[in-house]
Coordinates of C-alpha atoms and ligand atoms in Angstrom, one line a residue:
M1 CA -211.6 -35.3 -102.1
P2 CA -210.9 -38.0 -99.7
T3 CA -213.8 -39.7 -98.3
M4 CA -214.2 -40.8 -94.5
P5 CA -214.6 -44.7 -94.2
E6 CA -217.7 -45.9 -92.7
P7 CA -217.8 -45.2 -88.9
T8 CA -216.7 -48.6 -87.3
S9 CA -218.7 -49.8 -84.1
T10 CA -216.9 -47.8 -81.8
S11 CA -217.5 -44.5 -83.9
V12 CA -220.1 -42.2 -82.5
V13 CA -221.8 -39.5 -84.7
V14 CA -224.7 -38.0 -83.3
T15 CA -227.5 -37.3 -85.9
P16 CA -229.5 -34.5 -85.9
D17 CA -232.7 -36.3 -84.4
Q18 CA -230.8 -37.1 -81.5
R19 CA -229.9 -33.8 -80.3
P20 CA -231.9 -32.0 -77.7
N21 CA -234.0 -29.2 -79.0
S22 CA -235.6 -28.2 -75.9
W23 CA -234.8 -27.2 -72.4
G24 CA -236.5 -29.6 -70.1
F25 CA -238.0 -28.2 -66.8
G26 CA -239.4 -31.4 -65.2
D27 CA -242.9 -32.3 -65.0
G28 CA -243.3 -32.2 -68.6
Q29 CA -242.4 -28.5 -69.1
E30 CA -240.4 -28.0 -72.1
I31 CA -239.4 -24.7 -73.7
P32 CA -238.3 -25.3 -77.1
W33 CA -235.2 -23.2 -78.2
E34 CA -233.2 -22.2 -81.3
Y35 CA -230.9 -19.5 -81.9
A36 CA -232.1 -16.7 -84.4
P37 CA -229.6 -15.8 -86.8
A38 CA -227.7 -12.6 -85.9
P39 CA -225.3 -11.9 -89.1
E40 CA -223.1 -9.0 -88.8
A41 CA -223.8 -6.7 -91.8
R42 CA -221.4 -6.7 -94.7
D43 CA -222.0 -3.3 -96.1
I44 CA -219.2 -2.0 -93.9
V45 CA -216.7 -3.4 -96.4
T46 CA -216.4 -2.0 -99.8
L47 CA -214.8 -4.6 -101.9
K48 CA -212.9 -3.4 -104.8
E49 CA -213.3 -5.3 -108.0
R50 CA -209.4 -5.5 -108.4
Y51 CA -206.6 -5.3 -105.7
G52 CA -203.2 -4.2 -107.1
L53 CA -199.7 -4.8 -105.3
F54 CA -198.7 -2.2 -102.9
I55 CA -195.2 -1.1 -103.9
N56 CA -193.7 2.2 -102.9
G57 CA -196.9 3.6 -101.5
R58 CA -199.0 2.8 -104.5
S59 CA -201.4 0.3 -105.6
V60 CA -199.9 -1.0 -108.9
P61 CA -200.9 -3.7 -111.1
A62 CA -198.5 -6.9 -111.6
T63 CA -195.8 -7.0 -114.4
G64 CA -197.7 -9.0 -117.0
G65 CA -201.0 -8.4 -115.6
G66 CA -201.3 -11.6 -113.9
T67 CA -204.4 -12.2 -111.3
F68 CA -206.0 -14.5 -109.1
V69 CA -209.3 -14.6 -107.1
S70 CA -209.7 -14.8 -103.5
I71 CA -213.1 -16.5 -102.3
D72 CA -215.1 -16.6 -99.4
P73 CA -214.9 -20.1 -98.0
S74 CA -218.1 -20.1 -96.1
T75 CA -219.8 -19.7 -99.9
E76 CA -217.2 -20.7 -102.1
L77 CA -218.2 -17.5 -104.2
P78 CA -215.4 -15.4 -105.4
L79 CA -214.6 -11.9 -103.5
A80 CA -211.9 -10.1 -105.4
T81 CA -209.5 -10.1 -107.9
V82 CA -206.0 -9.8 -106.8
A83 CA -202.7 -9.1 -108.5
K84 CA -200.4 -12.0 -109.0
A85 CA -196.9 -10.7 -108.5
T86 CA -194.0 -11.9 -110.3
D87 CA -190.4 -12.1 -109.4
V88 CA -189.9 -8.6 -111.4
D89 CA -192.5 -7.2 -108.8
V90 CA -190.7 -8.7 -105.9
D91 CA -187.4 -7.1 -107.0
K92 CA -189.4 -3.7 -107.3
A93 CA -190.8 -4.0 -104.0
V94 CA -187.3 -4.7 -102.2
R95 CA -186.0 -1.8 -104.3
A96 CA -188.5 0.6 -102.8
A97 CA -187.9 -1.0 -99.2
R98 CA -184.3 -0.3 -99.7
R99 CA -184.7 3.4 -100.9
A100 CA -187.2 4.1 -98.1
Q101 CA -184.8 2.4 -95.4
R102 CA -181.9 4.7 -96.6
R103 CA -183.6 7.7 -97.3
S104 CA -187.0 8.3 -95.5
W105 CA -187.9 5.7 -92.7
G106 CA -184.4 4.8 -91.6
Q107 CA -183.5 8.4 -91.2
L108 CA -186.4 9.0 -88.6
S109 CA -185.9 9.6 -85.0
G110 CA -187.5 6.7 -82.8
R111 CA -189.9 9.5 -81.7
E112 CA -191.2 10.2 -85.1
R113 CA -191.5 6.4 -85.9
A114 CA -193.6 6.0 -82.8
K115 CA -195.9 8.6 -84.1
Y116 CA -196.6 6.8 -87.2
L117 CA -197.0 3.6 -85.4
F118 CA -199.5 5.1 -82.9
R119 CA -201.3 6.5 -85.8
I120 CA -201.9 3.2 -87.5
S121 CA -203.1 1.6 -84.3
R122 CA -205.6 4.3 -83.8
I123 CA -206.8 4.0 -87.3
L124 CA -207.0 0.2 -87.0
Q125 CA -209.2 0.7 -83.9
E126 CA -211.3 3.3 -85.7
R127 CA -211.8 0.8 -88.7
S128 CA -211.9 -2.2 -86.5
R129 CA -215.5 -3.4 -87.7
E130 CA -214.6 -3.1 -91.5
F131 CA -211.3 -5.2 -90.9
A132 CA -213.2 -7.7 -88.6
V133 CA -215.9 -8.0 -91.3
L134 CA -213.5 -8.5 -94.1
E135 CA -211.1 -11.0 -92.2
S136 CA -214.1 -12.9 -91.5
M137 CA -215.3 -12.9 -95.1
D138 CA -211.9 -13.7 -96.5
S139 CA -210.7 -16.4 -94.0
G140 CA -213.8 -18.2 -92.8
K141 CA -213.2 -17.3 -89.0
P142 CA -216.2 -16.4 -86.9
I143 CA -216.8 -12.5 -86.6
K144 CA -216.7 -12.9 -82.9
E145 CA -213.2 -14.0 -83.1
S146 CA -212.0 -11.6 -85.7
R147 CA -214.0 -8.6 -83.8
D148 CA -212.9 -9.6 -80.2
V149 CA -209.3 -11.2 -80.7
D150 CA -207.7 -10.8 -84.2
V151 CA -208.3 -6.9 -84.8
P152 CA -207.8 -5.8 -81.2
L153 CA -204.6 -7.8 -81.0
A154 CA -203.3 -6.2 -84.1
A155 CA -203.9 -2.9 -83.0
N156 CA -202.4 -3.5 -79.6
H157 CA -199.1 -4.8 -81.1
F158 CA -198.8 -1.7 -83.2
W159 CA -199.6 0.1 -79.9
Y160 CA -197.2 -1.6 -77.8
Y161 CA -194.1 -1.6 -80.4
A162 CA -194.7 2.3 -80.8
G163 CA -194.0 2.5 -77.4
W164 CA -190.7 0.9 -78.0
A165 CA -189.5 2.8 -81.1
D166 CA -187.9 6.0 -79.2
K167 CA -186.9 3.6 -76.0
L168 CA -184.4 1.3 -77.9
D169 CA -181.4 2.4 -75.8
Y170 CA -183.7 1.4 -72.4
A171 CA -184.6 -2.1 -74.1
F172 CA -181.0 -2.9 -74.7
P173 CA -179.1 -1.1 -72.0
G174 CA -175.6 -0.4 -72.7
R175 CA -175.8 -1.3 -76.6
V176 CA -176.7 0.7 -79.6
A177 CA -179.6 -1.1 -81.6
K178 CA -179.4 -0.4 -85.3
P179 CA -182.1 -1.4 -87.7
L180 CA -181.3 -4.5 -89.7
G181 CA -182.5 -3.0 -93.1
V182 CA -185.1 -4.6 -95.2
A183 CA -187.2 -7.2 -94.1
A184 CA -188.8 -10.0 -95.9
Q185 CA -192.1 -11.3 -94.0
I186 CA -194.0 -14.2 -95.3
I187 CA -197.4 -14.9 -93.3
P188 CA -200.2 -17.7 -93.5
W189 CA -203.9 -17.6 -93.6
N190 CA -204.9 -18.6 -90.1
F191 CA -204.5 -15.0 -88.6
P192 CA -203.9 -12.9 -91.5
L193 CA -204.1 -9.3 -90.2
L194 CA -202.8 -10.5 -86.7
M195 CA -199.5 -12.2 -88.4
L196 CA -199.2 -9.0 -90.4
A197 CA -199.0 -6.8 -87.2
W198 CA -196.7 -9.4 -85.4
K199 CA -194.3 -9.0 -88.2
I200 CA -194.8 -5.4 -89.3
A201 CA -195.0 -3.6 -85.9
P202 CA -191.6 -4.7 -84.4
A203 CA -189.6 -4.1 -87.5
L204 CA -190.9 -0.8 -88.0
A205 CA -190.4 0.4 -84.5
A206 CA -186.8 -0.7 -84.9
G207 CA -186.4 1.4 -88.1
N208 CA -186.5 -1.5 -90.7
T209 CA -188.6 -1.2 -94.0
V210 CA -190.6 -4.3 -95.2
V211 CA -191.9 -6.3 -97.8
L212 CA -194.8 -8.5 -96.9
K213 CA -196.4 -11.4 -98.7
P214 CA -199.9 -12.7 -97.2
A215 CA -201.1 -16.1 -97.9
S216 CA -202.8 -16.5 -101.3
T217 CA -206.1 -17.6 -99.6
T218 CA -206.4 -14.7 -97.4
P219 CA -204.9 -11.4 -99.4
L220 CA -207.7 -8.8 -98.5
S221 CA -207.0 -7.8 -94.9
A222 CA -203.4 -7.1 -96.0
L223 CA -204.6 -5.2 -98.9
L224 CA -206.9 -2.9 -96.8
F225 CA -204.0 -2.4 -94.7
A226 CA -202.3 -0.8 -97.2
D227 CA -205.0 1.9 -97.2
V228 CA -204.2 2.4 -93.5
V229 CA -200.5 2.7 -94.5
Q230 CA -201.6 5.5 -97.0
Q231 CA -204.1 7.0 -94.4
A232 CA -201.2 7.2 -91.9
D233 CA -198.9 9.0 -94.5
L234 CA -196.1 6.7 -94.0
P235 CA -193.2 7.4 -96.4
P236 CA -193.6 5.4 -99.4
G237 CA -191.7 2.2 -99.6
T238 CA -191.8 1.7 -95.7
V239 CA -194.4 -1.0 -96.1
N240 CA -194.6 -3.1 -99.5
I241 CA -197.2 -5.7 -100.0
V242 CA -196.9 -8.4 -102.6
T243 CA -199.7 -10.8 -103.4
G244 CA -199.0 -14.0 -105.1
P245 CA -198.0 -17.7 -105.2
G246 CA -195.7 -19.4 -102.8
E247 CA -192.6 -19.3 -105.1
I248 CA -192.4 -15.3 -105.2
G249 CA -192.1 -15.9 -101.3
M250 CA -189.1 -17.9 -101.9
H251 CA -187.8 -15.2 -104.5
L252 CA -188.4 -12.6 -101.5
A253 CA -186.8 -14.7 -99.0
T254 CA -183.6 -15.3 -100.9
H255 CA -183.4 -12.0 -102.5
P256 CA -180.1 -10.8 -101.9
D257 CA -181.0 -7.4 -100.9
V258 CA -183.1 -8.5 -98.1
D259 CA -181.5 -8.4 -94.4
K260 CA -184.0 -10.2 -92.6
V261 CA -186.6 -13.2 -93.3
A262 CA -189.6 -13.8 -90.9
F263 CA -191.9 -16.9 -91.7
T264 CA -195.0 -18.2 -90.1
G265 CA -196.4 -21.2 -91.8
S266 CA -195.9 -25.1 -92.5
T267 CA -192.7 -26.7 -91.1
E268 CA -192.1 -28.1 -94.7
I269 CA -192.0 -24.5 -96.3
G270 CA -189.9 -23.2 -93.1
K271 CA -187.3 -25.9 -93.7
K272 CA -187.3 -24.9 -97.6
I273 CA -186.6 -21.2 -96.6
G274 CA -183.9 -22.3 -94.1
R275 CA -182.3 -23.9 -96.8
G276 CA -182.6 -21.2 -99.2
V277 CA -181.0 -18.4 -96.9
A278 CA -178.4 -20.7 -95.5
G279 CA -175.0 -19.4 -95.9
S280 CA -176.3 -15.9 -96.6
N281 CA -176.0 -13.1 -93.8
K282 CA -179.7 -12.9 -93.5
A283 CA -181.3 -13.1 -89.9
L284 CA -183.9 -15.7 -89.8
T285 CA -187.0 -16.3 -87.4
L286 CA -189.3 -19.3 -88.4
E287 CA -192.6 -19.8 -86.7
L288 CA -194.0 -23.4 -87.7
G289 CA -196.2 -25.9 -86.9
G290 CA -197.2 -27.4 -83.5
K291 CA -199.0 -30.5 -81.6
A292 CA -199.6 -29.2 -78.5
A293 CA -200.3 -31.2 -75.4
N294 CA -203.0 -30.0 -73.0
V295 CA -202.4 -31.8 -69.7
V296 CA -205.2 -32.2 -67.3
F297 CA -204.5 -33.4 -63.7
D298 CA -207.0 -35.4 -61.6
D299 CA -207.1 -32.2 -59.3
A300 CA -208.0 -29.6 -62.1
P301 CA -211.4 -27.7 -61.9
L302 CA -212.9 -29.8 -64.5
D303 CA -215.7 -27.5 -65.8
Q304 CA -213.1 -24.6 -66.3
A305 CA -210.9 -27.2 -67.9
V306 CA -213.2 -28.3 -70.3
E307 CA -213.8 -24.5 -71.5
G308 CA -210.1 -24.3 -71.8
I309 CA -209.7 -27.3 -74.0
V310 CA -212.6 -26.5 -76.0
N311 CA -211.1 -22.9 -76.6
G312 CA -207.6 -24.8 -77.2
I313 CA -208.9 -26.8 -80.1
Y314 CA -211.9 -25.5 -81.5
F315 CA -211.0 -21.7 -81.7
N316 CA -210.4 -20.8 -85.1
Q317 CA -211.8 -24.0 -86.5
G318 CA -208.6 -25.4 -84.7
E319 CA -206.6 -23.7 -87.7
V320 CA -204.0 -22.4 -85.0
C321 CA -200.2 -23.6 -84.6
C322 CA -200.3 -23.5 -81.0
A323 CA -203.8 -25.4 -80.9
G324 CA -204.1 -27.9 -77.8
S325 CA -204.9 -30.8 -80.3
R326 CA -203.6 -33.6 -78.0
L327 CA -205.5 -33.7 -74.7
L328 CA -203.7 -35.7 -72.1
V329 CA -205.9 -36.6 -69.3
Q330 CA -205.0 -38.3 -65.9
E331 CA -206.6 -41.9 -66.3
S332 CA -208.9 -41.5 -63.0
I333 CA -210.8 -38.5 -64.4
A334 CA -210.7 -39.6 -68.2
D335 CA -214.3 -40.9 -68.4
T336 CA -215.8 -38.0 -66.7
L337 CA -213.9 -35.3 -68.7
V338 CA -214.8 -36.8 -71.9
D339 CA -218.5 -36.8 -70.9
K340 CA -218.3 -33.4 -70.1
L341 CA -216.5 -32.5 -73.4
K342 CA -219.1 -34.6 -75.5
D343 CA -221.8 -32.6 -73.6
R344 CA -220.1 -29.1 -74.4
L345 CA -219.5 -30.2 -77.8
S346 CA -223.2 -30.6 -78.4
T347 CA -223.9 -26.8 -77.6
I348 CA -221.0 -25.5 -80.4
R349 CA -222.4 -23.7 -83.2
V350 CA -220.8 -24.2 -86.5
G351 CA -221.9 -22.0 -89.6
D352 CA -221.9 -18.8 -91.1
P353 CA -218.6 -16.7 -90.1
L354 CA -220.7 -13.5 -89.9
D355 CA -223.1 -14.8 -87.6
K356 CA -222.4 -13.5 -84.1
N357 CA -223.4 -16.8 -82.6
T358 CA -221.2 -18.9 -84.6
D359 CA -218.4 -20.7 -82.6
V360 CA -216.7 -22.5 -85.4
G361 CA -216.8 -21.0 -88.9
A362 CA -215.6 -22.3 -92.4
I363 CA -212.4 -24.0 -93.0
N364 CA -210.0 -21.9 -94.8
S365 CA -209.8 -23.6 -98.1
K366 CA -210.9 -26.7 -100.2
A367 CA -207.2 -28.0 -99.6
Q368 CA -207.3 -27.5 -95.9
L369 CA -210.7 -29.3 -95.6
E370 CA -209.6 -32.1 -97.9
K371 CA -206.4 -32.4 -95.5
I372 CA -208.8 -32.3 -92.3
T373 CA -211.0 -35.1 -94.1
E374 CA -208.0 -37.6 -94.7
L375 CA -206.4 -37.3 -91.3
V376 CA -209.6 -37.7 -89.5
A377 CA -210.4 -40.8 -91.8
S378 CA -206.9 -42.1 -90.8
G379 CA -207.9 -41.8 -87.2
V380 CA -211.0 -44.1 -87.8
A381 CA -209.2 -46.3 -89.9
E382 CA -206.0 -46.9 -87.2
G383 CA -208.7 -47.5 -84.6
A384 CA -209.5 -44.4 -82.7
D385 CA -213.0 -43.9 -81.8
L386 CA -214.7 -40.8 -83.5
Y387 CA -217.2 -38.8 -81.7
Q388 CA -218.9 -35.6 -83.6
P389 CA -222.2 -33.9 -82.4
A390 CA -225.1 -33.4 -84.2
C391 CA -225.0 -30.1 -86.3
D392 CA -226.3 -29.2 -89.5
L393 CA -223.7 -28.0 -91.7
P394 CA -224.5 -25.3 -94.3
E395 CA -225.0 -26.9 -97.7
R396 CA -222.0 -24.8 -99.4
G397 CA -218.8 -23.9 -98.1
Y398 CA -215.9 -25.7 -96.5
F399 CA -217.2 -26.7 -92.9
F400 CA -216.1 -29.6 -90.7
R401 CA -217.9 -30.6 -87.7
P402 CA -215.8 -30.5 -84.4
T403 CA -214.5 -33.8 -83.7
L404 CA -213.3 -35.5 -80.7
F405 CA -211.2 -38.8 -80.8
T406 CA -210.7 -41.2 -77.9
N407 CA -208.8 -44.5 -77.6
V408 CA -205.8 -42.8 -79.4
A409 CA -202.4 -44.3 -79.5
Q410 CA -199.3 -42.3 -79.9
S411 CA -198.3 -43.8 -83.0
H412 CA -201.9 -42.8 -84.5
R413 CA -201.0 -40.0 -87.4
I414 CA -203.8 -38.0 -85.6
A415 CA -201.8 -37.8 -82.5
R416 CA -198.6 -36.9 -84.4
E417 CA -199.4 -34.9 -87.3
E418 CA -200.5 -31.3 -87.4
I419 CA -204.3 -31.5 -88.5
F420 CA -204.9 -27.9 -88.4
G421 CA -208.5 -28.6 -87.9
P422 CA -211.2 -28.7 -85.4
V423 CA -210.1 -32.4 -84.3
L424 CA -208.8 -33.3 -80.8
S425 CA -207.2 -36.5 -79.9
V426 CA -207.6 -37.8 -76.3
L427 CA -204.9 -39.6 -74.8
T428 CA -204.5 -40.8 -71.0
F429 CA -201.7 -40.7 -68.4
R430 CA -201.1 -42.0 -65.0
T431 CA -198.4 -40.2 -63.4
P432 CA -196.9 -36.9 -64.1
D433 CA -193.6 -38.4 -65.5
E434 CA -195.8 -40.1 -68.2
A435 CA -197.6 -36.9 -68.8
V436 CA -194.3 -35.2 -69.5
E437 CA -192.9 -38.1 -71.5
K438 CA -196.2 -38.1 -73.9
A439 CA -196.4 -34.5 -74.1
N440 CA -192.9 -34.2 -75.1
N441 CA -193.1 -37.2 -77.7
T442 CA -193.6 -34.7 -80.6
R443 CA -191.3 -33.4 -83.4
Y444 CA -192.9 -30.2 -82.5
G445 CA -192.5 -27.8 -79.3
L446 CA -194.8 -24.7 -79.8
S447 CA -197.0 -24.3 -76.7
A448 CA -198.6 -26.7 -74.1
G449 CA -201.3 -26.3 -71.4
V450 CA -201.3 -27.7 -67.9
W451 CA -204.5 -27.8 -65.8
T452 CA -204.2 -28.5 -61.9
D453 CA -204.9 -26.9 -58.7
K454 CA -201.5 -27.1 -57.5
G455 CA -199.0 -24.1 -58.1
S456 CA -195.8 -26.5 -57.5
R457 CA -196.8 -28.9 -60.0
I458 CA -197.5 -26.2 -62.5
L459 CA -193.9 -24.9 -62.0
E460 CA -192.5 -28.6 -62.2
M461 CA -194.4 -29.1 -65.4
V462 CA -193.3 -25.8 -67.0
S463 CA -190.0 -26.7 -66.4
R464 CA -190.2 -30.1 -68.0
L465 CA -192.4 -29.4 -71.1
Q466 CA -190.5 -28.6 -74.2
A467 CA -192.7 -25.8 -75.3
G468 CA -192.2 -22.2 -76.3
V469 CA -195.3 -21.3 -74.2
V470 CA -197.0 -23.3 -71.7
W471 CA -200.4 -22.1 -70.4
A472 CA -201.5 -22.9 -67.0
N473 CA -205.3 -23.4 -66.1
T474 CA -205.9 -21.3 -69.3
F475 CA -205.1 -21.7 -73.0
N476 CA -204.6 -19.7 -76.0
K477 CA -203.8 -16.5 -74.5
F478 CA -202.1 -13.8 -76.3
D479 CA -200.4 -10.4 -75.6
P480 CA -198.1 -8.0 -77.2
T481 CA -196.0 -7.8 -74.4
S482 CA -195.5 -11.7 -74.4
P483 CA -192.9 -13.5 -76.4
F484 CA -194.3 -16.3 -78.6
G485 CA -192.3 -19.2 -80.4
G486 CA -191.0 -22.6 -80.5
Y487 CA -188.7 -25.4 -80.0
K488 CA -187.7 -28.4 -82.5
E489 CA -189.6 -28.4 -85.5
S490 CA -191.9 -25.5 -84.6
G491 CA -189.1 -23.2 -85.4
F492 CA -187.0 -20.6 -83.8
G493 CA -186.9 -16.8 -82.7
R494 CA -189.5 -15.2 -80.7
E495 CA -192.3 -12.7 -81.7
G496 CA -193.9 -10.3 -79.3
G497 CA -192.4 -8.5 -76.5
M498 CA -188.8 -7.2 -76.2
H499 CA -187.8 -10.6 -77.8
G500 CA -189.6 -9.8 -80.7
L501 CA -188.1 -6.5 -81.0
H502 CA -184.6 -8.1 -80.6
A503 CA -185.2 -9.9 -83.8
Y504 CA -185.1 -6.7 -85.8
V505 CA -182.2 -5.1 -84.6
R506 CA -178.3 -5.4 -84.7
L507 CA -176.7 -4.8 -81.5
E508 CA -173.5 -2.8 -81.5
D509 CA -171.1 -1.6 -78.7
R510 CA -171.3 2.0 -77.6
Ligands
NDP601 P1 -197.5 -22.8 -96.2 O1 -196.5 -23.0 -95.3 O2 -197.6 -23.3 -97.6 O3 -197.9 -21.3 -96.4 C1 -197.6 -20.3 -95.5 C2 -197.0 -19.0 -96.3 O4 -196.0 -19.5 -97.1 C3 -198.1 -18.5 -97.3 O5 -197.9 -17.1 -97.5 C4 -197.7 -19.3 -98.6 O6 -198.2 -18.7 -99.9 C5 -196.2 -19.4 -98.6 N1 -195.4 -20.3 -99.3 C6 -195.8 -21.4 -99.8 N2 -194.9 -21.6 -100.5 C7 -193.7 -21.0 -100.4 C8 -192.2 -21.2 -100.7 N3 -191.8 -22.3 -101.2 N4 -191.5 -20.1 -100.2 C9 -191.9 -19.3 -99.6 N5 -193.1 -19.2 -99.3 C10 -194.1 -20.0 -99.4 O7 -199.0 -23.4 -95.4 P2 -200.3 -24.0 -96.3 O8 -201.1 -22.8 -96.6 O9 -199.8 -24.7 -97.4 O10 -200.9 -25.1 -95.2 C11 -200.4 -26.4 -95.0 C12 -200.1 -26.9 -93.4 O11 -199.2 -25.9 -92.7 C13 -201.5 -26.6 -92.8 O12 -202.3 -27.8 -93.0 C14 -200.8 -26.3 -91.4 O13 -200.7 -27.7 -90.9 C15 -199.5 -25.6 -91.5 N6 -199.7 -24.3 -91.4 C16 -199.0 -23.9 -90.4 C17 -199.2 -22.7 -89.8 C18 -198.7 -22.0 -88.8 O14 -199.2 -20.9 -88.2 N7 -197.7 -22.4 -88.2 C19 -200.0 -21.4 -90.8 C20 -200.5 -22.2 -91.9 C21 -200.3 -23.3 -92.1 P3 -199.3 -19.1 -100.8 O15 -200.3 -18.9 -99.7 O16 -199.3 -18.2 -101.8 O17 -199.0 -20.5 -100.9

């Protein structure tokens, strides 16, 4: 693994003996404090020893019997053995999806499809704790995030699109909305169940059938979802799930009998998929990387902004495509804001993802931890000032301290490249024009944030920032009714809302 260079004279890493361990109440009165462990019980989850592929409504082994192991990134211990699909299995899954599209799911009325989707949403709600615990075990994200964000939002997406299934005539007035057919959907590891819901719910609502490939480090919530599909009694073949390496993702995306490809992941693989499907008639949506600017003006409510900045970059260990990884602060308030941020960072709790008090859990994989470590080392080597609060990291597992860089230049790699980790780069600006110039100075364009007291300034900034989503005086807010997607190398197409439905229909004249 790449190692970090020795901190320079301007680097600050607060050591454990420097951190406060008591609340001072003046006059020598001090009350020592520490959080007691508050682990969520794991026994709600029954892990199978082996998971098969989910094809045509049944769990089946991979052709040739190949398997791989999914591990818990917070302990590095194996969780389960999962079937490793081959191209032959992908072909079977696509055939099953085509059959269901022609004969069963594709023949249902919108009203009937809606009933199934409502049923899935209800089951996700009923089994929410099971999903939340499994998701945290497999991905490393804190339980309070999987419990309060990922799983409820996933259920909401099914609920929301269930509502559209019998109202397509109203969604697209004057046109006839027809399903595209079979959708190939490839999802990443940062929000495994939520990305599944973003992809599957609108596809099914519009009458398509799907073959979904989850990321290899986080296959388990998708395989538990297969259970939900059975429980909801969906016609066999409507939803198929194939687990295995990236190459089967390419075979799936370029399969001649696939009509629509939806991909979320790195820009690099997104470009490969774009090239792979070019010249075919497939519809394509790509949701790729980001390097969002979070812009704070001198009239912003600073304490509120600090919470938004922390949420923007340390939520989900910073493994978020729309993370506010570049903080642009107006020069006159930069010192004050950075001091407040450092104070706030000292209270962030890093550790066991299943502990209900954990703010930052485990990095998803060893490879991702290495990538973060290497990029942070480049920040130090290129001359930025590193700050990391004191916190004891667990001895095992893939953990990384929340990190803040000041004195960052736009040319630094940490200001240009997607780190996908809990690392914030702070830059400054003097005028709104300079803020816009710097915010847009990136190959990405997925999201941005603006913090100011002035409504007129928000509107001005929103119209000038090249980003698919701009949050004002908040960050990382998601809702099924609201479209999400990017510009430039962050991809194209929108997920969520009516825009998300549009990506799964062919509109014909009446
Ligand atoms: P990838 O883009 O490689 O993975 C995303 C999905 O694509 C996974 O299901 C993966 O499968 C699959 N995949 C991999 N190779 C191919 C291929 N050739 N054809 C089709 N599908 C493929 O992301 P990584 O996991 O490698 O992460 C690398 C970087 O990408 C991160 O550091 C981060 O910067 C960025 N990223 C961005 C995300 C976003 O939401 N925008 C999400 C994840 C990563 P498998 O897991 O089996 O390899």
